[in-house]
Amino acid sequence: NISIISFTLVCNYLNLYSSEVVFALSLLFGGFMQIVFMFLGLRRVEFRFIIPKTLRSDYIKTLLIRIVPAIGSASVVQINLFISQIIASFITGAISVLNFAERLYQFPLSILGITFSTVLLPELSRLYKSNNDVQAHLLRNKVVKLGLVLSLPCSAGLMIFSYEFIELIYQRGA
């Protein structure tokens, strides 16, 4: 974020490009800086990427089989959004309504998902490193149950208070 903001400010100050081009270039610059930062951190802890000698190992096959449902579900969501926006483009203001609804829909999902993954990943890594697969499986199940228990009230709250959320966030008293 710091690199994106500083790059944008410098380019705007020097009046190099239009604001749209400057913002696009600043995002590329920020992504590049993020990659550099990650590689420096990995180098500091002496992490080495291990490329498997063969891509036909059982581990790779299992990984690819497990990835397919995730790719399928993510693709369905993105295709649904794409088609919805095409249909909404025929109605004045409908694309904005869809974007606002998507933001409200993703808000509890992103908070719960990011929180759980941030907390869960180090613990699962520790359990798998110590070959404690049973504990890792139990921990994963507990987190999925907790996520479901917490997401159901969020969903109910969004349904019950949808008008109030939209009025508070997007209309701001107008």
PDB file of C-alpha atoms in Angstrom:
ATOM      1  CA  ASN A   1       0.000   0.000   0.000  1.00  0.00           C
ATOM      2  CA  ILE A   2       2.811   2.383   0.833  1.00  0.00           C
ATOM      3  CA  SER A   3       4.524   1.718  -2.495  1.00  0.00           C
ATOM      4  CA  ILE A   4       1.254   2.110  -4.413  1.00  0.00           C
ATOM      5  CA  ILE A   5       0.459   5.422  -2.721  1.00  0.00           C
ATOM      6  CA  SER A   6       3.978   6.806  -3.048  1.00  0.00           C
ATOM      7  CA  PHE A   7       4.301   5.725  -6.702  1.00  0.00           C
ATOM      8  CA  THR A   8       0.939   7.332  -7.495  1.00  0.00           C
ATOM      9  CA  LEU A   9       1.880  10.570  -5.762  1.00  0.00           C
ATOM     10  CA  VAL A  10       5.276  10.780  -7.482  1.00  0.00           C
ATOM     11  CA  CYS A  11       3.841  10.094 -10.942  1.00  0.00           C
ATOM     12  CA  ASN A  12       1.012  12.572 -10.420  1.00  0.00           C
ATOM     13  CA  TYR A  13       3.439  15.200  -9.116  1.00  0.00           C
ATOM     14  CA  LEU A  14       5.678  14.730 -12.151  1.00  0.00           C
ATOM     15  CA  ASN A  15       2.568  14.701 -14.380  1.00  0.00           C
ATOM     16  CA  LEU A  16       3.874  11.675 -16.299  1.00  0.00           C
ATOM     17  CA  TYR A  17       0.625  10.035 -17.427  1.00  0.00           C
ATOM     18  CA  SER A  18      -3.110  10.346 -17.010  1.00  0.00           C
ATOM     19  CA  SER A  19      -4.461   9.399 -13.599  1.00  0.00           C
ATOM     20  CA  GLU A  20      -5.852   6.081 -14.857  1.00  0.00           C
ATOM     21  CA  VAL A  21      -2.501   5.005 -16.286  1.00  0.00           C
ATOM     22  CA  VAL A  22      -0.675   6.167 -13.149  1.00  0.00           C
ATOM     23  CA  PHE A  23      -3.006   4.138 -10.947  1.00  0.00           C
ATOM     24  CA  ALA A  24      -2.613   1.030 -13.126  1.00  0.00           C
ATOM     25  CA  LEU A  25       1.175   1.396 -13.097  1.00  0.00           C
ATOM     26  CA  SER A  26       1.177   1.933  -9.344  1.00  0.00           C
ATOM     27  CA  LEU A  27      -0.732  -1.339  -8.868  1.00  0.00           C
ATOM     28  CA  LEU A  28       1.854  -3.147 -10.992  1.00  0.00           C
ATOM     29  CA  PHE A  29       4.640  -1.497  -9.019  1.00  0.00           C
ATOM     30  CA  GLY A  30       2.974  -2.448  -5.716  1.00  0.00           C
ATOM     31  CA  GLY A  31       2.607  -6.061  -6.843  1.00  0.00           C
ATOM     32  CA  PHE A  32       6.240  -6.164  -7.915  1.00  0.00           C
ATOM     33  CA  MET A  33       7.323  -4.733  -4.542  1.00  0.00           C
ATOM     34  CA  GLN A  34       5.222  -7.351  -2.759  1.00  0.00           C
ATOM     35  CA  ILE A  35       6.985 -10.131  -4.678  1.00  0.00           C
ATOM     36  CA  VAL A  36      10.384  -8.614  -3.862  1.00  0.00           C
ATOM     37  CA  PHE A  37       9.440  -8.323  -0.188  1.00  0.00           C
ATOM     38  CA  MET A  38       8.310 -11.962  -0.053  1.00  0.00           C
ATOM     39  CA  PHE A  39      11.472 -13.258  -1.755  1.00  0.00           C
ATOM     40  CA  LEU A  40      13.667 -11.248   0.621  1.00  0.00           C
ATOM     41  CA  GLY A  41      11.802 -12.714   3.581  1.00  0.00           C
ATOM     42  CA  LEU A  42      12.112 -16.228   2.196  1.00  0.00           C
ATOM     43  CA  ARG A  43      15.813 -15.724   1.570  1.00  0.00           C
ATOM     44  CA  ARG A  44      16.300 -14.470   5.144  1.00  0.00           C
ATOM     45  CA  VAL A  45      14.845 -17.684   6.579  1.00  0.00           C
ATOM     46  CA  GLU A  46      16.769 -19.707   3.987  1.00  0.00           C
ATOM     47  CA  PHE A  47      13.647 -21.147   2.396  1.00  0.00           C
ATOM     48  CA  ARG A  48      14.223 -23.068  -0.818  1.00  0.00           C
ATOM     49  CA  PHE A  49      11.614 -23.924  -3.388  1.00  0.00           C
ATOM     50  CA  ILE A  50      11.656 -27.637  -4.008  1.00  0.00           C
ATOM     51  CA  ILE A  51      10.508 -28.546  -7.485  1.00  0.00           C
ATOM     52  CA  PRO A  52       9.412 -32.173  -7.642  1.00  0.00           C
ATOM     53  CA  LYS A  53      11.564 -34.340  -9.880  1.00  0.00           C
ATOM     54  CA  THR A  54       8.475 -35.744 -11.449  1.00  0.00           C
ATOM     55  CA  LEU A  55       5.024 -34.261 -11.738  1.00  0.00           C
ATOM     56  CA  ARG A  56       3.547 -37.764 -11.847  1.00  0.00           C
ATOM     57  CA  SER A  57       4.013 -38.444  -8.150  1.00  0.00           C
ATOM     58  CA  ASP A  58       1.082 -39.507  -5.994  1.00  0.00           C
ATOM     59  CA  TYR A  59       1.360 -36.288  -3.994  1.00  0.00           C
ATOM     60  CA  ILE A  60       0.929 -34.105  -7.090  1.00  0.00           C
ATOM     61  CA  LYS A  61      -1.967 -36.241  -8.367  1.00  0.00           C
ATOM     62  CA  THR A  62      -3.723 -35.962  -5.004  1.00  0.00           C
ATOM     63  CA  LEU A  63      -3.152 -32.208  -4.922  1.00  0.00           C
ATOM     64  CA  LEU A  64      -4.568 -31.725  -8.412  1.00  0.00           C
ATOM     65  CA  ILE A  65      -7.613 -33.879  -7.621  1.00  0.00           C
ATOM     66  CA  ARG A  66      -8.287 -31.806  -4.501  1.00  0.00           C
ATOM     67  CA  ILE A  67      -7.911 -28.513  -6.372  1.00  0.00           C
ATOM     68  CA  VAL A  68     -10.564 -29.309  -8.996  1.00  0.00           C
ATOM     69  CA  PRO A  69     -13.650 -28.725  -6.754  1.00  0.00           C
ATOM     70  CA  ALA A  70     -12.215 -25.431  -5.487  1.00  0.00           C
ATOM     71  CA  ILE A  71     -11.572 -24.226  -9.031  1.00  0.00           C
ATOM     72  CA  GLY A  72     -15.070 -25.292 -10.034  1.00  0.00           C
ATOM     73  CA  SER A  73     -16.812 -23.462  -7.208  1.00  0.00           C
ATOM     74  CA  ALA A  74     -14.739 -20.293  -7.649  1.00  0.00           C
ATOM     75  CA  SER A  75     -15.415 -20.370 -11.384  1.00  0.00           C
ATOM     76  CA  VAL A  76     -19.171 -20.681 -10.905  1.00  0.00           C
ATOM     77  CA  VAL A  77     -19.218 -17.606  -8.656  1.00  0.00           C
ATOM     78  CA  GLN A  78     -17.176 -15.530 -11.118  1.00  0.00           C
ATOM     79  CA  ILE A  79     -19.224 -16.639 -14.127  1.00  0.00           C
ATOM     80  CA  ASN A  80     -22.412 -15.804 -12.215  1.00  0.00           C
ATOM     81  CA  LEU A  81     -21.110 -12.302 -11.462  1.00  0.00           C
ATOM     82  CA  PHE A  82     -20.039 -11.804 -15.078  1.00  0.00           C
ATOM     83  CA  ILE A  83     -23.421 -12.839 -16.494  1.00  0.00           C
ATOM     84  CA  SER A  84     -25.293 -10.821 -13.862  1.00  0.00           C
ATOM     85  CA  GLN A  85     -23.360  -7.706 -14.810  1.00  0.00           C
ATOM     86  CA  ILE A  86     -24.043  -8.248 -18.506  1.00  0.00           C
ATOM     87  CA  ILE A  87     -27.769  -8.498 -17.798  1.00  0.00           C
ATOM     88  CA  ALA A  88     -27.633  -5.551 -15.384  1.00  0.00           C
ATOM     89  CA  SER A  89     -25.917  -3.365 -17.980  1.00  0.00           C
ATOM     90  CA  PHE A  90     -29.297  -3.001 -19.726  1.00  0.00           C
ATOM     91  CA  ILE A  91     -30.823  -1.321 -16.657  1.00  0.00           C
ATOM     92  CA  THR A  92     -29.677   2.097 -15.455  1.00  0.00           C
ATOM     93  CA  GLY A  93     -27.863   1.839 -12.117  1.00  0.00           C
ATOM     94  CA  ALA A  94     -28.214  -1.941 -11.840  1.00  0.00           C
ATOM     95  CA  ILE A  95     -24.459  -2.627 -12.047  1.00  0.00           C
ATOM     96  CA  SER A  96     -23.913  -0.383  -9.024  1.00  0.00           C
ATOM     97  CA  VAL A  97     -26.653  -2.189  -7.133  1.00  0.00           C
ATOM     98  CA  LEU A  98     -25.036  -5.557  -7.931  1.00  0.00           C
ATOM     99  CA  ASN A  99     -21.606  -4.316  -6.835  1.00  0.00           C
ATOM    100  CA  PHE A 100     -23.017  -2.965  -3.567  1.00  0.00           C
ATOM    101  CA  ALA A 101     -24.845  -6.239  -2.909  1.00  0.00           C
ATOM    102  CA  GLU A 102     -21.681  -8.234  -3.664  1.00  0.00           C
ATOM    103  CA  ARG A 103     -19.679  -6.137  -1.210  1.00  0.00           C
ATOM    104  CA  LEU A 104     -22.258  -6.667   1.521  1.00  0.00           C
ATOM    105  CA  TYR A 105     -22.376 -10.389   0.748  1.00  0.00           C
ATOM    106  CA  GLN A 106     -18.592 -10.797   0.793  1.00  0.00           C
ATOM    107  CA  PHE A 107     -18.008  -8.723   3.953  1.00  0.00           C
ATOM    108  CA  PRO A 108     -18.761 -11.369   6.627  1.00  0.00           C
ATOM    109  CA  LEU A 109     -17.295 -14.089   4.423  1.00  0.00           C
ATOM    110  CA  SER A 110     -14.011 -12.241   4.032  1.00  0.00           C
ATOM    111  CA  ILE A 111     -13.739 -11.341   7.720  1.00  0.00           C
ATOM    112  CA  LEU A 112     -14.381 -14.911   8.856  1.00  0.00           C
ATOM    113  CA  GLY A 113     -12.258 -16.485   6.111  1.00  0.00           C
ATOM    114  CA  ILE A 114      -9.264 -14.240   6.643  1.00  0.00           C
ATOM    115  CA  THR A 115      -9.446 -14.532  10.420  1.00  0.00           C
ATOM    116  CA  PHE A 116      -9.705 -18.306  10.397  1.00  0.00           C
ATOM    117  CA  SER A 117      -7.009 -18.798   7.793  1.00  0.00           C
ATOM    118  CA  THR A 118      -4.619 -16.440   9.593  1.00  0.00           C
ATOM    119  CA  VAL A 119      -5.082 -18.288  12.866  1.00  0.00           C
ATOM    120  CA  LEU A 120      -5.414 -21.791  11.430  1.00  0.00           C
ATOM    121  CA  LEU A 121      -2.514 -21.942   8.979  1.00  0.00           C
ATOM    122  CA  PRO A 122       0.351 -21.718  11.516  1.00  0.00           C
ATOM    123  CA  GLU A 123      -1.327 -24.219  13.823  1.00  0.00           C
ATOM    124  CA  LEU A 124      -2.033 -26.689  11.014  1.00  0.00           C
ATOM    125  CA  SER A 125       1.526 -26.301   9.757  1.00  0.00           C
ATOM    126  CA  ARG A 126       2.847 -27.119  13.215  1.00  0.00           C
ATOM    127  CA  LEU A 127       0.584 -30.167  13.519  1.00  0.00           C
ATOM    128  CA  TYR A 128       1.474 -31.500  10.070  1.00  0.00           C
ATOM    129  CA  LYS A 129       5.168 -30.914  10.679  1.00  0.00           C
ATOM    130  CA  SER A 130       4.959 -33.036  13.813  1.00  0.00           C
ATOM    131  CA  ASN A 131       3.027 -35.720  11.857  1.00  0.00           C
ATOM    132  CA  ASN A 132      -0.042 -35.232  14.026  1.00  0.00           C
ATOM    133  CA  ASP A 133      -2.626 -35.754  11.282  1.00  0.00           C
ATOM    134  CA  VAL A 134      -5.450 -36.730  13.641  1.00  0.00           C
ATOM    135  CA  GLN A 135      -5.196 -33.475  15.623  1.00  0.00           C
ATOM    136  CA  ALA A 136      -4.955 -31.485  12.377  1.00  0.00           C
ATOM    137  CA  HIS A 137      -8.120 -33.161  11.090  1.00  0.00           C
ATOM    138  CA  LEU A 138      -9.971 -32.449  14.351  1.00  0.00           C
ATOM    139  CA  LEU A 139      -8.832 -28.823  14.316  1.00  0.00           C
ATOM    140  CA  ARG A 140      -9.991 -28.362  10.710  1.00  0.00           C
ATOM    141  CA  ASN A 141     -13.400 -29.829  11.561  1.00  0.00           C
ATOM    142  CA  LYS A 142     -13.774 -27.541  14.584  1.00  0.00           C
ATOM    143  CA  VAL A 143     -12.924 -24.470  12.504  1.00  0.00           C
ATOM    144  CA  VAL A 144     -15.413 -25.423   9.775  1.00  0.00           C
ATOM    145  CA  LYS A 145     -18.134 -25.902  12.415  1.00  0.00           C
ATOM    146  CA  LEU A 146     -17.255 -22.597  14.083  1.00  0.00           C
ATOM    147  CA  GLY A 147     -17.293 -20.835  10.722  1.00  0.00           C
ATOM    148  CA  LEU A 148     -20.732 -22.221   9.982  1.00  0.00           C
ATOM    149  CA  VAL A 149     -22.023 -21.252  13.430  1.00  0.00           C
ATOM    150  CA  LEU A 150     -20.741 -17.699  12.958  1.00  0.00           C
ATOM    151  CA  SER A 151     -21.736 -17.269   9.313  1.00  0.00           C
ATOM    152  CA  LEU A 152     -25.373 -18.265   9.811  1.00  0.00           C
ATOM    153  CA  PRO A 153     -26.108 -15.318  12.155  1.00  0.00           C
ATOM    154  CA  CYS A 154     -24.249 -13.018   9.735  1.00  0.00           C
ATOM    155  CA  SER A 155     -26.450 -14.220   6.898  1.00  0.00           C
ATOM    156  CA  ALA A 156     -29.583 -13.778   8.977  1.00  0.00           C
ATOM    157  CA  GLY A 157     -28.445 -10.291   9.991  1.00  0.00           C
ATOM    158  CA  LEU A 158     -27.853  -9.315   6.380  1.00  0.00           C
ATOM    159  CA  MET A 159     -31.327 -10.511   5.449  1.00  0.00           C
ATOM    160  CA  ILE A 160     -33.109  -8.888   8.372  1.00  0.00           C
ATOM    161  CA  PHE A 161     -31.236  -5.583   8.353  1.00  0.00           C
ATOM    162  CA  SER A 162     -30.525  -5.322   4.621  1.00  0.00           C
ATOM    163  CA  TYR A 163     -32.398  -2.051   4.186  1.00  0.00           C
ATOM    164  CA  GLU A 164     -30.679  -0.468   7.182  1.00  0.00           C
ATOM    165  CA  PHE A 165     -27.209  -1.585   5.992  1.00  0.00           C
ATOM    166  CA  ILE A 166     -27.778  -0.153   2.530  1.00  0.00           C
ATOM    167  CA  GLU A 167     -29.160   3.074   3.948  1.00  0.00           C
ATOM    168  CA  LEU A 168     -26.284   3.455   6.421  1.00  0.00           C
ATOM    169  CA  ILE A 169     -23.422   2.535   4.089  1.00  0.00           C
ATOM    170  CA  TYR A 170     -24.517   3.733   0.671  1.00  0.00           C
ATOM    171  CA  GLN A 171     -27.183   6.428   1.091  1.00  0.00           C
ATOM    172  CA  ARG A 172     -25.585   8.246   4.049  1.00  0.00           C
ATOM    173  CA  GLY A 173     -28.777  10.120   4.879  1.00  0.00           C
ATOM    174  CA  ALA A 174     -29.403  11.272   1.295  1.00  0.00           C
TER     175      ALA A 174
END
